Amino acid sequence: MTGPAKAKKIDHLSFVVEDLDEALEFYVGHIGLEVVKVEESELHGVKAAFLRSADVMVEVIQPLGPGPLADFLERRGPGFHHVAFEVEDLDEALAATAEAGLRVIDTEPKPGIEGGRISFLHPKSTFGAMIELCDKKEFERE
Amino acid sequence: MTGPAKAKKIDHLSFVVEDLDEALEFYVGHIGLEVVKVEESELHGVKAAFLRSADVMVEVIQPLGPGPLADFLERRGPGFHHVAFEVEDLDEALAATAEAGLRVIDTEPKPGIEGGRISFLHPKSTFGAMIELCDKKEFERE
């Protein structure tokens, strides 16, 4: 039995923090994850580190201004933010989740920080978890 | 730069839910994860499903009585609970984290639901994330 979203693998985990440099001392210095890159994204209003643990990426994200991530930090404190499952085709996966009656936050794909296309499911339909579906296709603005 | 805990890979993610059967309709039916097994553990007081996404396990856990997981559900609601990084040797990893001044919840390894040995780091030392370190060695009661 496999579902309509057909997750291929876990693409990444994402943690939101108040201070990226301090958090990296932990994730790199103590857990031993490998830094792939650290960058600021004006589009997303964040400073983010992309770390690797075997073939799963670990994003550690510090919001640089107001927005959903800053709201999350304010409301729940720092920690785990979401897990992303890679699907072959995000349009098909979104059509399937819509047909199944699942609520989504992003009814249309949006560009990921690291490229590709992403959509978040609504936690009301995921038993409370923040779950992103993503594919590796290029985002095309209409 | 690698740290003293030397994570080899992400071993599993864990989600806590109020109703395992309902949650499985989502994780299996809609996300397409593969069921490895579903079991009740009297030792841990939980009913748990072990799902697979490529080489990462996804545990979905329903507490069956009072305890830390039920407290978590009560306090934060259902959703992501922890991520487990596999290390080669948990004793060495715990010695290293202690030397680094990190707080741990379990100063001694305890048995994992799925075998092996586990210890949780304290969220005060992990920037809010619930992080488990685990190895694949047999737990020996002293």
PDB file of C-alpha atoms in Angstrom:
ATOM      1  CA  MET A   1       0.000   0.000   0.000  1.00  0.00           C
ATOM      2  CA  THR A   2       1.558   3.280  -1.065  1.00  0.00           C
ATOM      3  CA  GLY A   3      -0.144   6.623  -0.995  1.00  0.00           C
ATOM      4  CA  PRO A   4      -0.782   9.203  -3.638  1.00  0.00           C
ATOM      5  CA  ALA A   5       2.039  11.530  -2.505  1.00  0.00           C
ATOM      6  CA  LYS A   6       4.547   8.677  -2.997  1.00  0.00           C
ATOM      7  CA  ALA A   7       7.423  10.005  -0.898  1.00  0.00           C
ATOM      8  CA  LYS A   8      10.768   8.863  -2.333  1.00  0.00           C
ATOM      9  CA  LYS A   9      12.841   9.794   0.682  1.00  0.00           C
ATOM     10  CA  ILE A  10      13.269  12.289   3.468  1.00  0.00           C
ATOM     11  CA  ASP A  11      14.899  15.247   1.760  1.00  0.00           C
ATOM     12  CA  HIS A  12      15.660  17.389   4.776  1.00  0.00           C
ATOM     13  CA  LEU A  13      14.842  18.277   8.350  1.00  0.00           C
ATOM     14  CA  SER A  14      14.602  21.876   9.398  1.00  0.00           C
ATOM     15  CA  PHE A  15      15.295  23.477  12.749  1.00  0.00           C
ATOM     16  CA  VAL A  16      14.568  27.113  13.577  1.00  0.00           C
ATOM     17  CA  VAL A  17      16.911  28.931  15.959  1.00  0.00           C
ATOM     18  CA  GLU A  18      17.480  32.400  17.357  1.00  0.00           C
ATOM     19  CA  ASP A  19      21.225  32.493  16.682  1.00  0.00           C
ATOM     20  CA  LEU A  20      22.626  30.440  13.819  1.00  0.00           C
ATOM     21  CA  ASP A  21      26.287  30.710  14.815  1.00  0.00           C
ATOM     22  CA  GLU A  22      25.636  29.411  18.320  1.00  0.00           C
ATOM     23  CA  ALA A  23      23.454  26.584  16.974  1.00  0.00           C
ATOM     24  CA  LEU A  24      26.181  25.524  14.543  1.00  0.00           C
ATOM     25  CA  GLU A  25      28.598  25.024  17.417  1.00  0.00           C
ATOM     26  CA  PHE A  26      26.169  22.360  18.563  1.00  0.00           C
ATOM     27  CA  TYR A  27      25.189  20.711  15.278  1.00  0.00           C
ATOM     28  CA  VAL A  28      28.675  20.752  13.781  1.00  0.00           C
ATOM     29  CA  GLY A  29      30.910  20.782  16.849  1.00  0.00           C
ATOM     30  CA  HIS A  30      28.996  18.322  19.000  1.00  0.00           C
ATOM     31  CA  ILE A  31      26.765  16.231  16.719  1.00  0.00           C
ATOM     32  CA  GLY A  32      29.348  16.154  13.953  1.00  0.00           C
ATOM     33  CA  LEU A  33      27.213  17.151  10.967  1.00  0.00           C
ATOM     34  CA  GLU A  34      29.081  18.397   7.922  1.00  0.00           C
ATOM     35  CA  VAL A  35      28.538  21.964   6.677  1.00  0.00           C
ATOM     36  CA  VAL A  36      27.560  22.119   3.021  1.00  0.00           C
ATOM     37  CA  LYS A  37      26.983  25.861   2.990  1.00  0.00           C
ATOM     38  CA  VAL A  38      25.805  28.834   5.000  1.00  0.00           C
ATOM     39  CA  GLU A  39      23.953  31.626   3.275  1.00  0.00           C
ATOM     40  CA  GLU A  40      21.545  34.488   3.661  1.00  0.00           C
ATOM     41  CA  SER A  41      18.427  34.509   1.529  1.00  0.00           C
ATOM     42  CA  GLU A  42      16.820  37.900   1.025  1.00  0.00           C
ATOM     43  CA  LEU A  43      13.871  36.246  -0.707  1.00  0.00           C
ATOM     44  CA  HIS A  44      13.102  34.157   2.369  1.00  0.00           C
ATOM     45  CA  GLY A  45      14.387  36.642   4.979  1.00  0.00           C
ATOM     46  CA  VAL A  46      16.583  34.064   6.681  1.00  0.00           C
ATOM     47  CA  LYS A  47      20.151  33.090   7.388  1.00  0.00           C
ATOM     48  CA  ALA A  48      20.467  29.348   6.932  1.00  0.00           C
ATOM     49  CA  ALA A  49      23.028  26.594   7.239  1.00  0.00           C
ATOM     50  CA  PHE A  50      22.740  23.466   5.134  1.00  0.00           C
ATOM     51  CA  LEU A  51      24.308  20.509   6.891  1.00  0.00           C
ATOM     52  CA  ARG A  52      24.548  16.922   5.802  1.00  0.00           C
ATOM     53  CA  SER A  53      23.956  13.698   7.720  1.00  0.00           C
ATOM     54  CA  ALA A  54      24.533  10.829   5.299  1.00  0.00           C
ATOM     55  CA  ASP A  55      22.034  11.563   2.485  1.00  0.00           C
ATOM     56  CA  VAL A  56      19.641  13.726   4.516  1.00  0.00           C
ATOM     57  CA  MET A  57      20.140  17.489   4.675  1.00  0.00           C
ATOM     58  CA  VAL A  58      19.647  19.308   7.948  1.00  0.00           C
ATOM     59  CA  GLU A  59      18.698  22.967   7.604  1.00  0.00           C
ATOM     60  CA  VAL A  60      19.259  25.249  10.558  1.00  0.00           C
ATOM     61  CA  ILE A  61      17.442  28.519  10.001  1.00  0.00           C
ATOM     62  CA  GLN A  62      17.545  31.860  11.744  1.00  0.00           C
ATOM     63  CA  PRO A  63      14.802  34.286  10.689  1.00  0.00           C
ATOM     64  CA  LEU A  64      16.152  37.775  10.014  1.00  0.00           C
ATOM     65  CA  GLY A  65      12.846  39.598  10.306  1.00  0.00           C
ATOM     66  CA  PRO A  66       9.114  39.181  10.822  1.00  0.00           C
ATOM     67  CA  GLY A  67       7.384  36.288   9.080  1.00  0.00           C
ATOM     68  CA  PRO A  68       6.113  32.754   9.655  1.00  0.00           C
ATOM     69  CA  LEU A  69       9.427  31.491  11.072  1.00  0.00           C
ATOM     70  CA  ALA A  70       9.752  34.406  13.507  1.00  0.00           C
ATOM     71  CA  ASP A  71       6.129  33.770  14.536  1.00  0.00           C
ATOM     72  CA  PHE A  72       6.943  30.097  15.095  1.00  0.00           C
ATOM     73  CA  LEU A  73       9.970  30.996  17.266  1.00  0.00           C
ATOM     74  CA  GLU A  74       7.849  33.416  19.279  1.00  0.00           C
ATOM     75  CA  ARG A  75       5.029  30.911  19.749  1.00  0.00           C
ATOM     76  CA  ARG A  76       6.837  27.602  20.262  1.00  0.00           C
ATOM     77  CA  GLY A  77      10.461  28.524  20.927  1.00  0.00           C
ATOM     78  CA  PRO A  78      13.461  27.206  18.999  1.00  0.00           C
ATOM     79  CA  GLY A  79      13.655  23.611  17.832  1.00  0.00           C
ATOM     80  CA  PHE A  80      12.340  21.315  15.147  1.00  0.00           C
ATOM     81  CA  HIS A  81      10.338  23.089  12.453  1.00  0.00           C
ATOM     82  CA  HIS A  82       9.539  20.649   9.630  1.00  0.00           C
ATOM     83  CA  VAL A  83      10.429  17.510   7.747  1.00  0.00           C
ATOM     84  CA  ALA A  84      10.462  17.472   3.936  1.00  0.00           C
ATOM     85  CA  PHE A  85       9.604  14.402   1.893  1.00  0.00           C
ATOM     86  CA  GLU A  86      10.756  14.406  -1.712  1.00  0.00           C
ATOM     87  CA  VAL A  87       8.185  13.396  -4.325  1.00  0.00           C
ATOM     88  CA  GLU A  88       8.740  12.822  -8.015  1.00  0.00           C
ATOM     89  CA  ASP A  89       6.295  15.524  -9.106  1.00  0.00           C
ATOM     90  CA  LEU A  90       4.875  18.109  -6.731  1.00  0.00           C
ATOM     91  CA  ASP A  91       1.922  19.058  -8.971  1.00  0.00           C
ATOM     92  CA  GLU A  92       0.746  15.445  -9.007  1.00  0.00           C
ATOM     93  CA  ALA A  93       1.291  15.084  -5.273  1.00  0.00           C
ATOM     94  CA  LEU A  94      -0.728  18.245  -4.568  1.00  0.00           C
ATOM     95  CA  ALA A  95      -3.524  17.082  -6.846  1.00  0.00           C
ATOM     96  CA  ALA A  96      -3.601  13.751  -5.006  1.00  0.00           C
ATOM     97  CA  THR A  97      -3.631  15.349  -1.549  1.00  0.00           C
ATOM     98  CA  ALA A  98      -6.424  17.715  -2.656  1.00  0.00           C
ATOM     99  CA  GLU A  99      -8.434  14.786  -4.001  1.00  0.00           C
ATOM    100  CA  ALA A 100      -7.933  13.015  -0.680  1.00  0.00           C
ATOM    101  CA  GLY A 101      -9.356  16.054   1.115  1.00  0.00           C
ATOM    102  CA  LEU A 102      -6.130  17.004   2.889  1.00  0.00           C
ATOM    103  CA  ARG A 103      -5.599  20.659   3.761  1.00  0.00           C
ATOM    104  CA  VAL A 104      -2.476  22.294   2.364  1.00  0.00           C
ATOM    105  CA  ILE A 105      -0.899  25.638   3.237  1.00  0.00           C
ATOM    106  CA  ASP A 106       0.523  26.166  -0.262  1.00  0.00           C
ATOM    107  CA  THR A 107      -1.984  25.093  -2.872  1.00  0.00           C
ATOM    108  CA  GLU A 108       0.543  26.067  -5.544  1.00  0.00           C
ATOM    109  CA  PRO A 109       4.241  25.118  -5.442  1.00  0.00           C
ATOM    110  CA  LYS A 110       6.583  27.863  -4.261  1.00  0.00           C
ATOM    111  CA  PRO A 111      10.351  28.122  -4.661  1.00  0.00           C
ATOM    112  CA  GLY A 112      12.470  26.389  -2.019  1.00  0.00           C
ATOM    113  CA  ILE A 113      15.399  28.149  -0.320  1.00  0.00           C
ATOM    114  CA  GLU A 114      17.669  25.572  -1.914  1.00  0.00           C
ATOM    115  CA  GLY A 115      15.940  25.546  -5.300  1.00  0.00           C
ATOM    116  CA  GLY A 116      13.278  23.075  -6.385  1.00  0.00           C
ATOM    117  CA  ARG A 117       9.620  23.483  -5.545  1.00  0.00           C
ATOM    118  CA  ILE A 118       7.933  23.092  -2.174  1.00  0.00           C
ATOM    119  CA  SER A 119       4.496  23.077  -0.570  1.00  0.00           C
ATOM    120  CA  PHE A 120       3.566  22.715   3.068  1.00  0.00           C
ATOM    121  CA  LEU A 121       0.708  20.532   4.189  1.00  0.00           C
ATOM    122  CA  HIS A 122      -1.516  21.967   6.898  1.00  0.00           C
ATOM    123  CA  PRO A 123      -0.830  20.555  10.382  1.00  0.00           C
ATOM    124  CA  LYS A 124      -4.580  19.958  10.790  1.00  0.00           C
ATOM    125  CA  SER A 125      -4.219  17.228   8.156  1.00  0.00           C
ATOM    126  CA  THR A 126      -0.898  15.790   9.364  1.00  0.00           C
ATOM    127  CA  PHE A 127      -1.636  15.080  13.030  1.00  0.00           C
ATOM    128  CA  GLY A 128       0.236  18.184  14.107  1.00  0.00           C
ATOM    129  CA  ALA A 129       3.479  17.748  12.168  1.00  0.00           C
ATOM    130  CA  MET A 130       4.839  20.419   9.845  1.00  0.00           C
ATOM    131  CA  ILE A 131       5.382  18.444   6.649  1.00  0.00           C
ATOM    132  CA  GLU A 132       6.746  19.810   3.406  1.00  0.00           C
ATOM    133  CA  LEU A 133       6.495  18.025   0.077  1.00  0.00           C
ATOM    134  CA  CYS A 134       9.176  18.972  -2.431  1.00  0.00           C
ATOM    135  CA  ASP A 135      10.428  18.019  -5.835  1.00  0.00           C
ATOM    136  CA  LYS A 136      13.625  18.845  -7.680  1.00  0.00           C
ATOM    137  CA  LYS A 137      12.013  20.653 -10.621  1.00  0.00           C
ATOM    138  CA  GLU A 138      12.752  24.261 -11.451  1.00  0.00           C
ATOM    139  CA  PHE A 139      10.270  26.783 -10.078  1.00  0.00           C
ATOM    140  CA  GLU A 140       8.725  28.788 -12.901  1.00  0.00           C
ATOM    141  CA  ARG A 141       7.054  32.061 -12.054  1.00  0.00           C
ATOM    142  CA  GLU A 142       3.879  32.527 -14.063  1.00  0.00           C
TER     143      GLU A 142
ATOM    144  CA  MET B   1      35.316  19.722  11.462  1.00  0.00           C
ATOM    145  CA  THR B   2      33.460  16.844  13.080  1.00  0.00           C
ATOM    146  CA  GLY B   3      32.272  16.780  16.634  1.00  0.00           C
ATOM    147  CA  PRO B   4      32.718  14.324  19.446  1.00  0.00           C
ATOM    148  CA  ALA B   5      29.313  12.625  19.024  1.00  0.00           C
ATOM    149  CA  LYS B   6      30.218  11.768  15.406  1.00  0.00           C
ATOM    150  CA  ALA B   7      26.725  11.108  14.060  1.00  0.00           C
ATOM    151  CA  LYS B   8      26.847   8.471  11.306  1.00  0.00           C
ATOM    152  CA  LYS B   9      23.352   9.088  10.019  1.00  0.00           C
ATOM    153  CA  ILE B  10      19.810   9.972  10.961  1.00  0.00           C
ATOM    154  CA  ASP B  11      18.436   6.743  12.366  1.00  0.00           C
ATOM    155  CA  HIS B  12      14.801   7.728  12.809  1.00  0.00           C
ATOM    156  CA  LEU B  13      12.294  10.502  13.280  1.00  0.00           C
ATOM    157  CA  SER B  14       9.564  10.158  15.841  1.00  0.00           C
ATOM    158  CA  PHE B  15       6.078  11.626  15.865  1.00  0.00           C
ATOM    159  CA  VAL B  16       3.701  11.404  18.795  1.00  0.00           C
ATOM    160  CA  VAL B  17      -0.021  11.111  18.093  1.00  0.00           C
ATOM    161  CA  GLU B  18      -3.268  10.576  19.958  1.00  0.00           C
ATOM    162  CA  ASP B  19      -4.573   7.817  17.687  1.00  0.00           C
ATOM    163  CA  LEU B  20      -2.107   5.614  15.852  1.00  0.00           C
ATOM    164  CA  ASP B  21      -4.595   4.059  13.429  1.00  0.00           C
ATOM    165  CA  GLU B  22      -5.830   7.443  12.227  1.00  0.00           C
ATOM    166  CA  ALA B  23      -2.263   8.731  11.878  1.00  0.00           C
ATOM    167  CA  LEU B  24      -1.264   5.712   9.805  1.00  0.00           C
ATOM    168  CA  GLU B  25      -3.967   6.523   7.275  1.00  0.00           C
ATOM    169  CA  PHE B  26      -2.015   9.729   6.714  1.00  0.00           C
ATOM    170  CA  TYR B  27       1.589   8.490   6.823  1.00  0.00           C
ATOM    171  CA  VAL B  28       0.956   5.321   4.850  1.00  0.00           C
ATOM    172  CA  GLY B  29      -2.104   6.190   2.793  1.00  0.00           C
ATOM    173  CA  HIS B  30      -1.185   9.744   1.839  1.00  0.00           C
ATOM    174  CA  ILE B  31       2.575  10.130   2.246  1.00  0.00           C
ATOM    175  CA  GLY B  32       3.273   6.616   1.051  1.00  0.00           C
ATOM    176  CA  LEU B  33       5.629   5.394   3.775  1.00  0.00           C
ATOM    177  CA  GLU B  34       6.049   1.637   4.041  1.00  0.00           C
ATOM    178  CA  VAL B  35       4.976  -0.165   7.229  1.00  0.00           C
ATOM    179  CA  VAL B  36       7.744  -2.279   8.722  1.00  0.00           C
ATOM    180  CA  LYS B  37       5.777  -3.255  11.818  1.00  0.00           C
ATOM    181  CA  VAL B  38       3.225  -2.099  14.336  1.00  0.00           C
ATOM    182  CA  GLU B  39       3.538  -3.208  17.927  1.00  0.00           C
ATOM    183  CA  GLU B  40       2.668  -2.482  21.512  1.00  0.00           C
ATOM    184  CA  SER B  41       5.488  -2.163  24.018  1.00  0.00           C
ATOM    185  CA  GLU B  42       4.514  -2.739  27.637  1.00  0.00           C
ATOM    186  CA  LEU B  43       8.000  -1.646  28.736  1.00  0.00           C
ATOM    187  CA  HIS B  44       7.560   1.750  27.104  1.00  0.00           C
ATOM    188  CA  GLY B  45       3.795   2.003  27.533  1.00  0.00           C
ATOM    189  CA  VAL B  46       3.180   2.809  23.881  1.00  0.00           C
ATOM    190  CA  LYS B  47       1.677   1.522  20.676  1.00  0.00           C
ATOM    191  CA  ALA B  48       4.068   2.305  17.852  1.00  0.00           C
ATOM    192  CA  ALA B  49       4.342   1.954  14.110  1.00  0.00           C
ATOM    193  CA  PHE B  50       7.729   1.673  12.453  1.00  0.00           C
ATOM    194  CA  LEU B  51       7.630   3.037   8.942  1.00  0.00           C
ATOM    195  CA  ARG B  52      10.391   3.337   6.398  1.00  0.00           C
ATOM    196  CA  SER B  53      11.316   6.188   4.083  1.00  0.00           C
ATOM    197  CA  ALA B  54      14.372   5.083   2.098  1.00  0.00           C
ATOM    198  CA  ASP B  55      16.931   4.298   4.845  1.00  0.00           C
ATOM    199  CA  VAL B  56      15.375   6.441   7.576  1.00  0.00           C
ATOM    200  CA  MET B  57      12.797   4.965   9.933  1.00  0.00           C
ATOM    201  CA  VAL B  58       9.760   6.987  10.932  1.00  0.00           C
ATOM    202  CA  GLU B  59       8.237   6.036  14.271  1.00  0.00           C
ATOM    203  CA  VAL B  60       4.663   7.059  14.970  1.00  0.00           C
ATOM    204  CA  ILE B  61       3.909   6.614  18.635  1.00  0.00           C
ATOM    205  CA  GLN B  62       0.712   6.659  20.644  1.00  0.00           C
ATOM    206  CA  PRO B  63       1.205   6.693  24.423  1.00  0.00           C
ATOM    207  CA  LEU B  64      -1.040   4.185  26.201  1.00  0.00           C
ATOM    208  CA  GLY B  65      -0.820   5.735  29.653  1.00  0.00           C
ATOM    209  CA  PRO B  66       0.775   8.498  31.707  1.00  0.00           C
ATOM    210  CA  GLY B  67       4.461   9.281  31.113  1.00  0.00           C
ATOM    211  CA  PRO B  68       6.756  11.667  29.269  1.00  0.00           C
ATOM    212  CA  LEU B  69       5.054  11.140  25.879  1.00  0.00           C
ATOM    213  CA  ALA B  70       1.578  11.713  27.297  1.00  0.00           C
ATOM    214  CA  ASP B  71       2.938  14.842  29.009  1.00  0.00           C
ATOM    215  CA  PHE B  72       4.376  16.021  25.703  1.00  0.00           C
ATOM    216  CA  LEU B  73       1.018  15.472  23.932  1.00  0.00           C
ATOM    217  CA  GLU B  74      -0.769  17.373  26.680  1.00  0.00           C
ATOM    218  CA  ARG B  75       1.692  20.277  26.618  1.00  0.00           C
ATOM    219  CA  ARG B  76       2.481  20.677  22.922  1.00  0.00           C
ATOM    220  CA  GLY B  77      -0.144  18.669  21.079  1.00  0.00           C
ATOM    221  CA  PRO B  78       0.568  15.960  18.530  1.00  0.00           C
ATOM    222  CA  GLY B  79       3.399  16.238  16.028  1.00  0.00           C
ATOM    223  CA  PHE B  80       7.143  15.874  15.771  1.00  0.00           C
ATOM    224  CA  HIS B  81       8.754  14.501  18.911  1.00  0.00           C
ATOM    225  CA  HIS B  82      12.439  13.777  18.250  1.00  0.00           C
ATOM    226  CA  VAL B  83      15.166  12.955  15.750  1.00  0.00           C
ATOM    227  CA  ALA B  84      17.686  10.201  16.479  1.00  0.00           C
ATOM    228  CA  PHE B  85      21.256  10.292  15.236  1.00  0.00           C
ATOM    229  CA  GLU B  86      23.113   6.989  15.197  1.00  0.00           C
ATOM    230  CA  VAL B  87      26.607   6.999  16.680  1.00  0.00           C
ATOM    231  CA  GLU B  88      29.152   4.189  16.659  1.00  0.00           C
ATOM    232  CA  ASP B  89      29.362   3.925  20.435  1.00  0.00           C
ATOM    233  CA  LEU B  90      26.899   5.599  22.765  1.00  0.00           C
ATOM    234  CA  ASP B  91      29.159   5.425  25.841  1.00  0.00           C
ATOM    235  CA  GLU B  92      31.865   7.336  24.010  1.00  0.00           C
ATOM    236  CA  ALA B  93      29.358   9.840  22.648  1.00  0.00           C
ATOM    237  CA  LEU B  94      27.933  10.477  26.127  1.00  0.00           C
ATOM    238  CA  ALA B  95      31.405  10.889  27.593  1.00  0.00           C
ATOM    239  CA  ALA B  96      32.200  13.412  24.869  1.00  0.00           C
ATOM    240  CA  THR B  97      28.997  15.389  25.353  1.00  0.00           C
ATOM    241  CA  ALA B  98      29.581  15.443  29.124  1.00  0.00           C
ATOM    242  CA  GLU B  99      33.128  16.677  28.600  1.00  0.00           C
ATOM    243  CA  ALA B 100      31.762  19.398  26.321  1.00  0.00           C
ATOM    244  CA  GLY B 101      29.420  20.498  29.098  1.00  0.00           C
ATOM    245  CA  LEU B 102      26.216  19.533  27.305  1.00  0.00           C
ATOM    246  CA  ARG B 103      23.206  18.583  29.421  1.00  0.00           C
ATOM    247  CA  VAL B 104      21.736  15.141  28.834  1.00  0.00           C
ATOM    248  CA  ILE B 105      18.429  13.669  30.046  1.00  0.00           C
ATOM    249  CA  ASP B 106      19.790  10.114  30.184  1.00  0.00           C
ATOM    250  CA  THR B 107      23.303  10.085  31.578  1.00  0.00           C
ATOM    251  CA  GLU B 108      23.340   6.305  31.145  1.00  0.00           C
ATOM    252  CA  PRO B 109      22.145   4.487  27.999  1.00  0.00           C
ATOM    253  CA  LYS B 110      18.674   2.995  28.210  1.00  0.00           C
ATOM    254  CA  PRO B 111      17.039   0.355  25.989  1.00  0.00           C
ATOM    255  CA  GLY B 112      15.382   1.620  22.799  1.00  0.00           C
ATOM    256  CA  ILE B 113      11.871   0.497  21.803  1.00  0.00           C
ATOM    257  CA  GLU B 114      13.441  -1.119  18.748  1.00  0.00           C
ATOM    258  CA  GLY B 115      16.474  -2.535  20.557  1.00  0.00           C
ATOM    259  CA  GLY B 116      19.868  -0.893  20.741  1.00  0.00           C
ATOM    260  CA  ARG B 117      20.743   1.775  23.294  1.00  0.00           C
ATOM    261  CA  ILE B 118      19.509   5.337  23.441  1.00  0.00           C
ATOM    262  CA  SER B 119      20.021   8.575  25.378  1.00  0.00           C
ATOM    263  CA  PHE B 120      18.264  11.891  24.996  1.00  0.00           C
ATOM    264  CA  LEU B 121      20.128  15.164  25.081  1.00  0.00           C
ATOM    265  CA  HIS B 122      18.489  17.960  27.055  1.00  0.00           C
ATOM    266  CA  PRO B 123      16.716  20.564  24.877  1.00  0.00           C
ATOM    267  CA  LYS B 124      18.528  23.305  26.834  1.00  0.00           C
ATOM    268  CA  SER B 125      21.729  22.109  25.150  1.00  0.00           C
ATOM    269  CA  THR B 126      20.278  21.504  21.685  1.00  0.00           C
ATOM    270  CA  PHE B 127      18.615  24.828  20.937  1.00  0.00           C
ATOM    271  CA  GLY B 128      15.204  23.439  21.712  1.00  0.00           C
ATOM    272  CA  ALA B 129      15.277  20.247  19.644  1.00  0.00           C
ATOM    273  CA  MET B 130      14.584  16.826  21.148  1.00  0.00           C
ATOM    274  CA  ILE B 131      17.622  14.862  19.991  1.00  0.00           C
ATOM    275  CA  GLU B 132      18.324  11.221  20.724  1.00  0.00           C
ATOM    276  CA  LEU B 133      21.699   9.583  20.267  1.00  0.00           C
ATOM    277  CA  CYS B 134      21.577   5.837  19.688  1.00  0.00           C
ATOM    278  CA  ASP B 135      23.840   2.946  18.856  1.00  0.00           C
ATOM    279  CA  LYS B 136      23.099  -0.582  17.718  1.00  0.00           C
ATOM    280  CA  LYS B 137      24.701  -2.369  20.678  1.00  0.00           C
ATOM    281  CA  GLU B 138      22.739  -4.650  22.967  1.00  0.00           C
ATOM    282  CA  PHE B 139      21.476  -3.051  26.146  1.00  0.00           C
ATOM    283  CA  GLU B 140      22.865  -4.860  29.200  1.00  0.00           C
ATOM    284  CA  ARG B 141      21.108  -4.358  32.499  1.00  0.00           C
ATOM    285  CA  GLU B 142      23.636  -4.008  35.303  1.00  0.00           C
TER     286      GLU B 142
END
